[in-house]
Backbone as CSV, one residue per row, in Angstrom:
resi,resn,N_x,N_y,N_z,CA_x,CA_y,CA_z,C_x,C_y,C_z
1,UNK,0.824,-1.180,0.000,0.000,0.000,0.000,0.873,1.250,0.000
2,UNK,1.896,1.337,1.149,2.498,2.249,0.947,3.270,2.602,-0.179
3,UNK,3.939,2.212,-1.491,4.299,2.634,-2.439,2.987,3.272,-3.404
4,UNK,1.894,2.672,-3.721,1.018,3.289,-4.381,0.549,4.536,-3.766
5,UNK,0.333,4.856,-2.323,0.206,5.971,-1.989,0.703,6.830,-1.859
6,UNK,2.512,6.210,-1.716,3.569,7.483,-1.639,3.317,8.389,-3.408
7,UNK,3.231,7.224,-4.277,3.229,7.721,-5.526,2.016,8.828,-5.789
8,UNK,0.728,8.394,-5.795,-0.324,9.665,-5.466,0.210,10.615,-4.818
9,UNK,1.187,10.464,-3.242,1.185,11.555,-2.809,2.298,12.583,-3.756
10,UNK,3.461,11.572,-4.192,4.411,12.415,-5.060,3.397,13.405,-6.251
11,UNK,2.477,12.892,-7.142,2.134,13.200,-7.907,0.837,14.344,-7.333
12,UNK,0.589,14.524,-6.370,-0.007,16.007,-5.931,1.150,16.774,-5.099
13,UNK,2.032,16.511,-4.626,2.904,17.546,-4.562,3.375,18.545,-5.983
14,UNK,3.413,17.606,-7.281,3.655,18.750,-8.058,2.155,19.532,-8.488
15,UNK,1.257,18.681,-8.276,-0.030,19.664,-9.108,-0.145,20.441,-7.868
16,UNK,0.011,20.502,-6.498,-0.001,21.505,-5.714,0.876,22.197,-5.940
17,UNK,2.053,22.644,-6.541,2.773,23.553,-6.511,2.309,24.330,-8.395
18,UNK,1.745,23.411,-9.444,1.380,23.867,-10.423,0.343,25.214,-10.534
19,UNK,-0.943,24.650,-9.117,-2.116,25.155,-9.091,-1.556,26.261,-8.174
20,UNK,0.109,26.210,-7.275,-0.008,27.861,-6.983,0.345,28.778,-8.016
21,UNK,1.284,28.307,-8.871,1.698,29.051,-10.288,0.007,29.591,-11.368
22,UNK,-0.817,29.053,-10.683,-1.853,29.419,-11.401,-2.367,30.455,-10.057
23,UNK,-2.632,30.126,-9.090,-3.499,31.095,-8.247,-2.119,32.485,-7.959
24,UNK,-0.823,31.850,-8.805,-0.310,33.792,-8.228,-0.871,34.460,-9.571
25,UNK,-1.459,34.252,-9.988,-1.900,35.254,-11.097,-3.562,36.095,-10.548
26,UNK,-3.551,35.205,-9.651,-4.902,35.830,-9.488,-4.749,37.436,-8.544
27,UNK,-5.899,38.598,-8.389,-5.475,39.706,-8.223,-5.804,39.704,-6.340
28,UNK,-6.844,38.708,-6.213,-7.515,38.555,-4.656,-7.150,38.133,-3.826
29,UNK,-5.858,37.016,-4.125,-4.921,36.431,-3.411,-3.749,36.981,-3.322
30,UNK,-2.373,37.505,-1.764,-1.600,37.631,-2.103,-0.391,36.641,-2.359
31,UNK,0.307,37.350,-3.103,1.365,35.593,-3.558,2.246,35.171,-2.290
32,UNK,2.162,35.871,-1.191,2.862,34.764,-0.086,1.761,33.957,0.816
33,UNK,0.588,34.661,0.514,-0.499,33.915,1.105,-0.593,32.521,0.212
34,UNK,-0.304,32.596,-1.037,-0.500,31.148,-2.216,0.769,30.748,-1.795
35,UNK,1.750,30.721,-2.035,3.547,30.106,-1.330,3.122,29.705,0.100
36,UNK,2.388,30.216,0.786,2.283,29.753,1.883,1.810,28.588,2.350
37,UNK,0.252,28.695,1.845,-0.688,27.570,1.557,-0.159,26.762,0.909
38,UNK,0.354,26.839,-0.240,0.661,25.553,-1.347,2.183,25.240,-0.685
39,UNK,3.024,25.530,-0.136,4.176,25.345,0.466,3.898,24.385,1.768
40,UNK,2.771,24.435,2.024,2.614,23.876,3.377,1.695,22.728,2.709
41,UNK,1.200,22.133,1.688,0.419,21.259,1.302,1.744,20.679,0.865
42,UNK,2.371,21.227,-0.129,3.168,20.446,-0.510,4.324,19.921,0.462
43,UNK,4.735,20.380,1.380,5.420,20.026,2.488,4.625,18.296,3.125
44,UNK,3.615,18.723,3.475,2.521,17.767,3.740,2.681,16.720,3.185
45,UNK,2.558,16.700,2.103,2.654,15.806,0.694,3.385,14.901,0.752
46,UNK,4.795,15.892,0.800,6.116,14.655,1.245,6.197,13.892,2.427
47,UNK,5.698,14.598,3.698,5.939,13.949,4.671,5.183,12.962,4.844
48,UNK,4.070,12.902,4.620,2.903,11.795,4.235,3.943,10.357,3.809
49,UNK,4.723,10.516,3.037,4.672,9.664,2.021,5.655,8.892,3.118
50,UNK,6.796,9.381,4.434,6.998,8.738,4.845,6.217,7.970,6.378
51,UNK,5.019,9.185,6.125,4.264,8.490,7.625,3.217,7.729,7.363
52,UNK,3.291,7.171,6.070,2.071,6.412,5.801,1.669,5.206,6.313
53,UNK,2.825,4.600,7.029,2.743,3.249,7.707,2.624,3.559,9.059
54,UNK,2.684,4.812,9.727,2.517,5.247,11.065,0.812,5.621,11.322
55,UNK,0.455,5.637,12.191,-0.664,5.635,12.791,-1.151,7.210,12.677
56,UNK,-2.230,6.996,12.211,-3.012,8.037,11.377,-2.745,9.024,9.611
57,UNK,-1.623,7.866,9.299,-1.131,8.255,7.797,-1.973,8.318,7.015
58,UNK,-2.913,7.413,6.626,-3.824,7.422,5.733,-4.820,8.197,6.401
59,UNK,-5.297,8.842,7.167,-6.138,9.683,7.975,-5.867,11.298,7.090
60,UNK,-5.128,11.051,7.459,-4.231,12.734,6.807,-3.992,12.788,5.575
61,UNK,-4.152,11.788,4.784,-3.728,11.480,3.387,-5.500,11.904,2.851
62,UNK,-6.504,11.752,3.752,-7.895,11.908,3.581,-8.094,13.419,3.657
63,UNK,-7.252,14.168,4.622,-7.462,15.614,5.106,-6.715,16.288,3.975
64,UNK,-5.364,15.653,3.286,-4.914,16.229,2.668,-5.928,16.069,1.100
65,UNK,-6.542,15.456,0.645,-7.709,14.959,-0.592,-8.470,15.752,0.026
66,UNK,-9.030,16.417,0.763,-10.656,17.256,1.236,-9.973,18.415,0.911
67,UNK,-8.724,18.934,1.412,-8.348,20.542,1.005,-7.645,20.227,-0.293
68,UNK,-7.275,19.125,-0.904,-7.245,19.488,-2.148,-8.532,20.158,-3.194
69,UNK,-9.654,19.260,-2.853,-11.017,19.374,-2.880,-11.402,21.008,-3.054
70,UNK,-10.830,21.056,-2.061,-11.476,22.575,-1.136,-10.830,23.639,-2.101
71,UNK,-9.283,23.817,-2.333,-8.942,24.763,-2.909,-9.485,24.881,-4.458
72,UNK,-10.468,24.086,-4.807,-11.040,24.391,-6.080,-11.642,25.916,-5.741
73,UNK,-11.863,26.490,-4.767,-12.341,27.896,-4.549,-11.921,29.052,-4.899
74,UNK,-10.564,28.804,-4.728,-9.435,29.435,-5.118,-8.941,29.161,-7.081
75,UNK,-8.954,28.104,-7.298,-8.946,27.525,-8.820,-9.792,26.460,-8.989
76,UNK,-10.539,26.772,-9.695,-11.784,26.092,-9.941,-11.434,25.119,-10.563
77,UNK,-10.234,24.965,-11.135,-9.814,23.464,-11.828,-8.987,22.633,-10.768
78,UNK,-9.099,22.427,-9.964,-8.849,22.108,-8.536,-9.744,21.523,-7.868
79,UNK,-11.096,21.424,-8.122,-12.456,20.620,-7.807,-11.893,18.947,-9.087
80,UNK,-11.856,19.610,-9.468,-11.971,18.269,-10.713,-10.704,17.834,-10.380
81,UNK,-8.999,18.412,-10.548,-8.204,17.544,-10.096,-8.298,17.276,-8.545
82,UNK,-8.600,17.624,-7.729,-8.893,16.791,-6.338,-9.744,16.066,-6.624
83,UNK,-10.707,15.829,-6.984,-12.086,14.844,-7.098,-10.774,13.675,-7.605
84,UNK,-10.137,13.819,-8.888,-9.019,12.610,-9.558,-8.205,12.000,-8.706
85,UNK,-7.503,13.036,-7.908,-6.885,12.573,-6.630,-7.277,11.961,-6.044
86,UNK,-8.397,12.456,-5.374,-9.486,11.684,-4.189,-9.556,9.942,-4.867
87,UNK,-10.220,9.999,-5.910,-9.804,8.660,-6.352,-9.119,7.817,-6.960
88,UNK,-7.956,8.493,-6.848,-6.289,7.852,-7.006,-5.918,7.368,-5.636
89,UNK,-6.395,8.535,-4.433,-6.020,7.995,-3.532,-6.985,6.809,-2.806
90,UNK,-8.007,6.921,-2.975,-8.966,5.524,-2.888,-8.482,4.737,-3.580
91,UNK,-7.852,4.356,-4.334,-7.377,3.196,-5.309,-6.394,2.948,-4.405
92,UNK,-5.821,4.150,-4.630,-4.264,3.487,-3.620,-4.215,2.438,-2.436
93,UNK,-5.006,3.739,-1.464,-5.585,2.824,-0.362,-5.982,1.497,-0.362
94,UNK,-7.268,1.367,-1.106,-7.958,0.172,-1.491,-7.274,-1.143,-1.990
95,UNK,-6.741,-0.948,-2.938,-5.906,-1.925,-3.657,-4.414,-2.203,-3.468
96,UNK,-4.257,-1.175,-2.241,-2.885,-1.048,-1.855,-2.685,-2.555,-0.854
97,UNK,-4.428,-2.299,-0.365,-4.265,-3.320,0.972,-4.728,-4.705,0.752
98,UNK,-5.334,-4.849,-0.406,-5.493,-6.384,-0.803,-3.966,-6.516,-1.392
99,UNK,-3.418,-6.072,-1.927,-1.968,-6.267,-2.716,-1.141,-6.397,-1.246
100,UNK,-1.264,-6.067,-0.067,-0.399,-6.257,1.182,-0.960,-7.523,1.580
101,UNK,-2.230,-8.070,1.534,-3.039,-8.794,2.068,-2.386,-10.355,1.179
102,UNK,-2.663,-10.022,-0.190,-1.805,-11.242,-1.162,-0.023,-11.564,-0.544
103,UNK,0.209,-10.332,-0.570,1.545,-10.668,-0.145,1.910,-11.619,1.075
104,UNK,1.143,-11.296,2.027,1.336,-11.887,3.719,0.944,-13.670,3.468
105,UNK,-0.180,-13.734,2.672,-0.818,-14.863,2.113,0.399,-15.996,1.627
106,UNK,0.952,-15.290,0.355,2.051,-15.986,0.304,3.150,-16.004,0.650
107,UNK,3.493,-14.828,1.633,4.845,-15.514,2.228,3.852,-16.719,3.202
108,UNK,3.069,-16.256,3.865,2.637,-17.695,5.384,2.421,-19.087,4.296
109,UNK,1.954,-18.964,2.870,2.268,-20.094,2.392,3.591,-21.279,1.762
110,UNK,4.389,-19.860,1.807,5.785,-20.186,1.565,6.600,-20.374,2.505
111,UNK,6.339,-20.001,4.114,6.895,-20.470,5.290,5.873,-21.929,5.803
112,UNK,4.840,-21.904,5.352,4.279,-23.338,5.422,4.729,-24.087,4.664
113,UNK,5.382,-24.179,3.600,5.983,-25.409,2.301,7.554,-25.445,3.095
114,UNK,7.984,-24.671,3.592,9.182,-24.627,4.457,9.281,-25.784,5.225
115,UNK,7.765,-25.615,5.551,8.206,-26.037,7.804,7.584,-27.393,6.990
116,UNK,6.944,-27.738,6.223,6.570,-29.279,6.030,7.919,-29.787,4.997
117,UNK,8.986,-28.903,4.632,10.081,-29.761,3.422,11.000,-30.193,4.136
């Protein structure tokens, strides 16, 4: 699980730093208020990717998909790539953990062909 999710998370660290290159153009936002915000998501981003096996990783990996979500307010094409995210990172999650689940399966079947050879 954790490699498919680190990878989602790699791959919104750059569209979070893309979508601030789009919101410094805007006139309502100031640009250290966007460096700020998107500096601190993307910070997020990375660190995620190594706390994902720690307790409440995927929790935050959920908080971080809702304010991706969220900053569609700010760039309205930001609803639609968070919505993609959101279910990149449901995939991840999801299929991350039957793919951990196969794995455990066959090593305990391959330490069972062991202990009977």
């Amino acid at each position: 699980m954790r490699t498919l999710c680190a990878s989602t998370l790699l791959g919104e660290f750059f569209v979070i730093g893309f979508a601030g290159l789009v919101a410094m153009k805007l006139d309502d936002v100031s640009q250290a208020t966007v460096w700020t915000v998107c500096g601190v998501g993307m910070a997020l981003s990375l660190l995620l990717c190594g706390m994902l096996t720690r307790p409440g990783g995927i929790q935050l990996g959920w908080a971080l998909q809702v304010a991706l979500v969220l900053s569609g307010f700010v760039v309205p094409m930001m609803f639609i790539l968070g919505l993609v995210f959101g279910g990149l990172w449901w995939a991840s999650v999801h299929y991350g953990r039957k793919i951990d689940e196969a794995k455990a399966r066959w090593a305990a079947q391959q330490e069972a062909g062991e202990a009977t050879a």
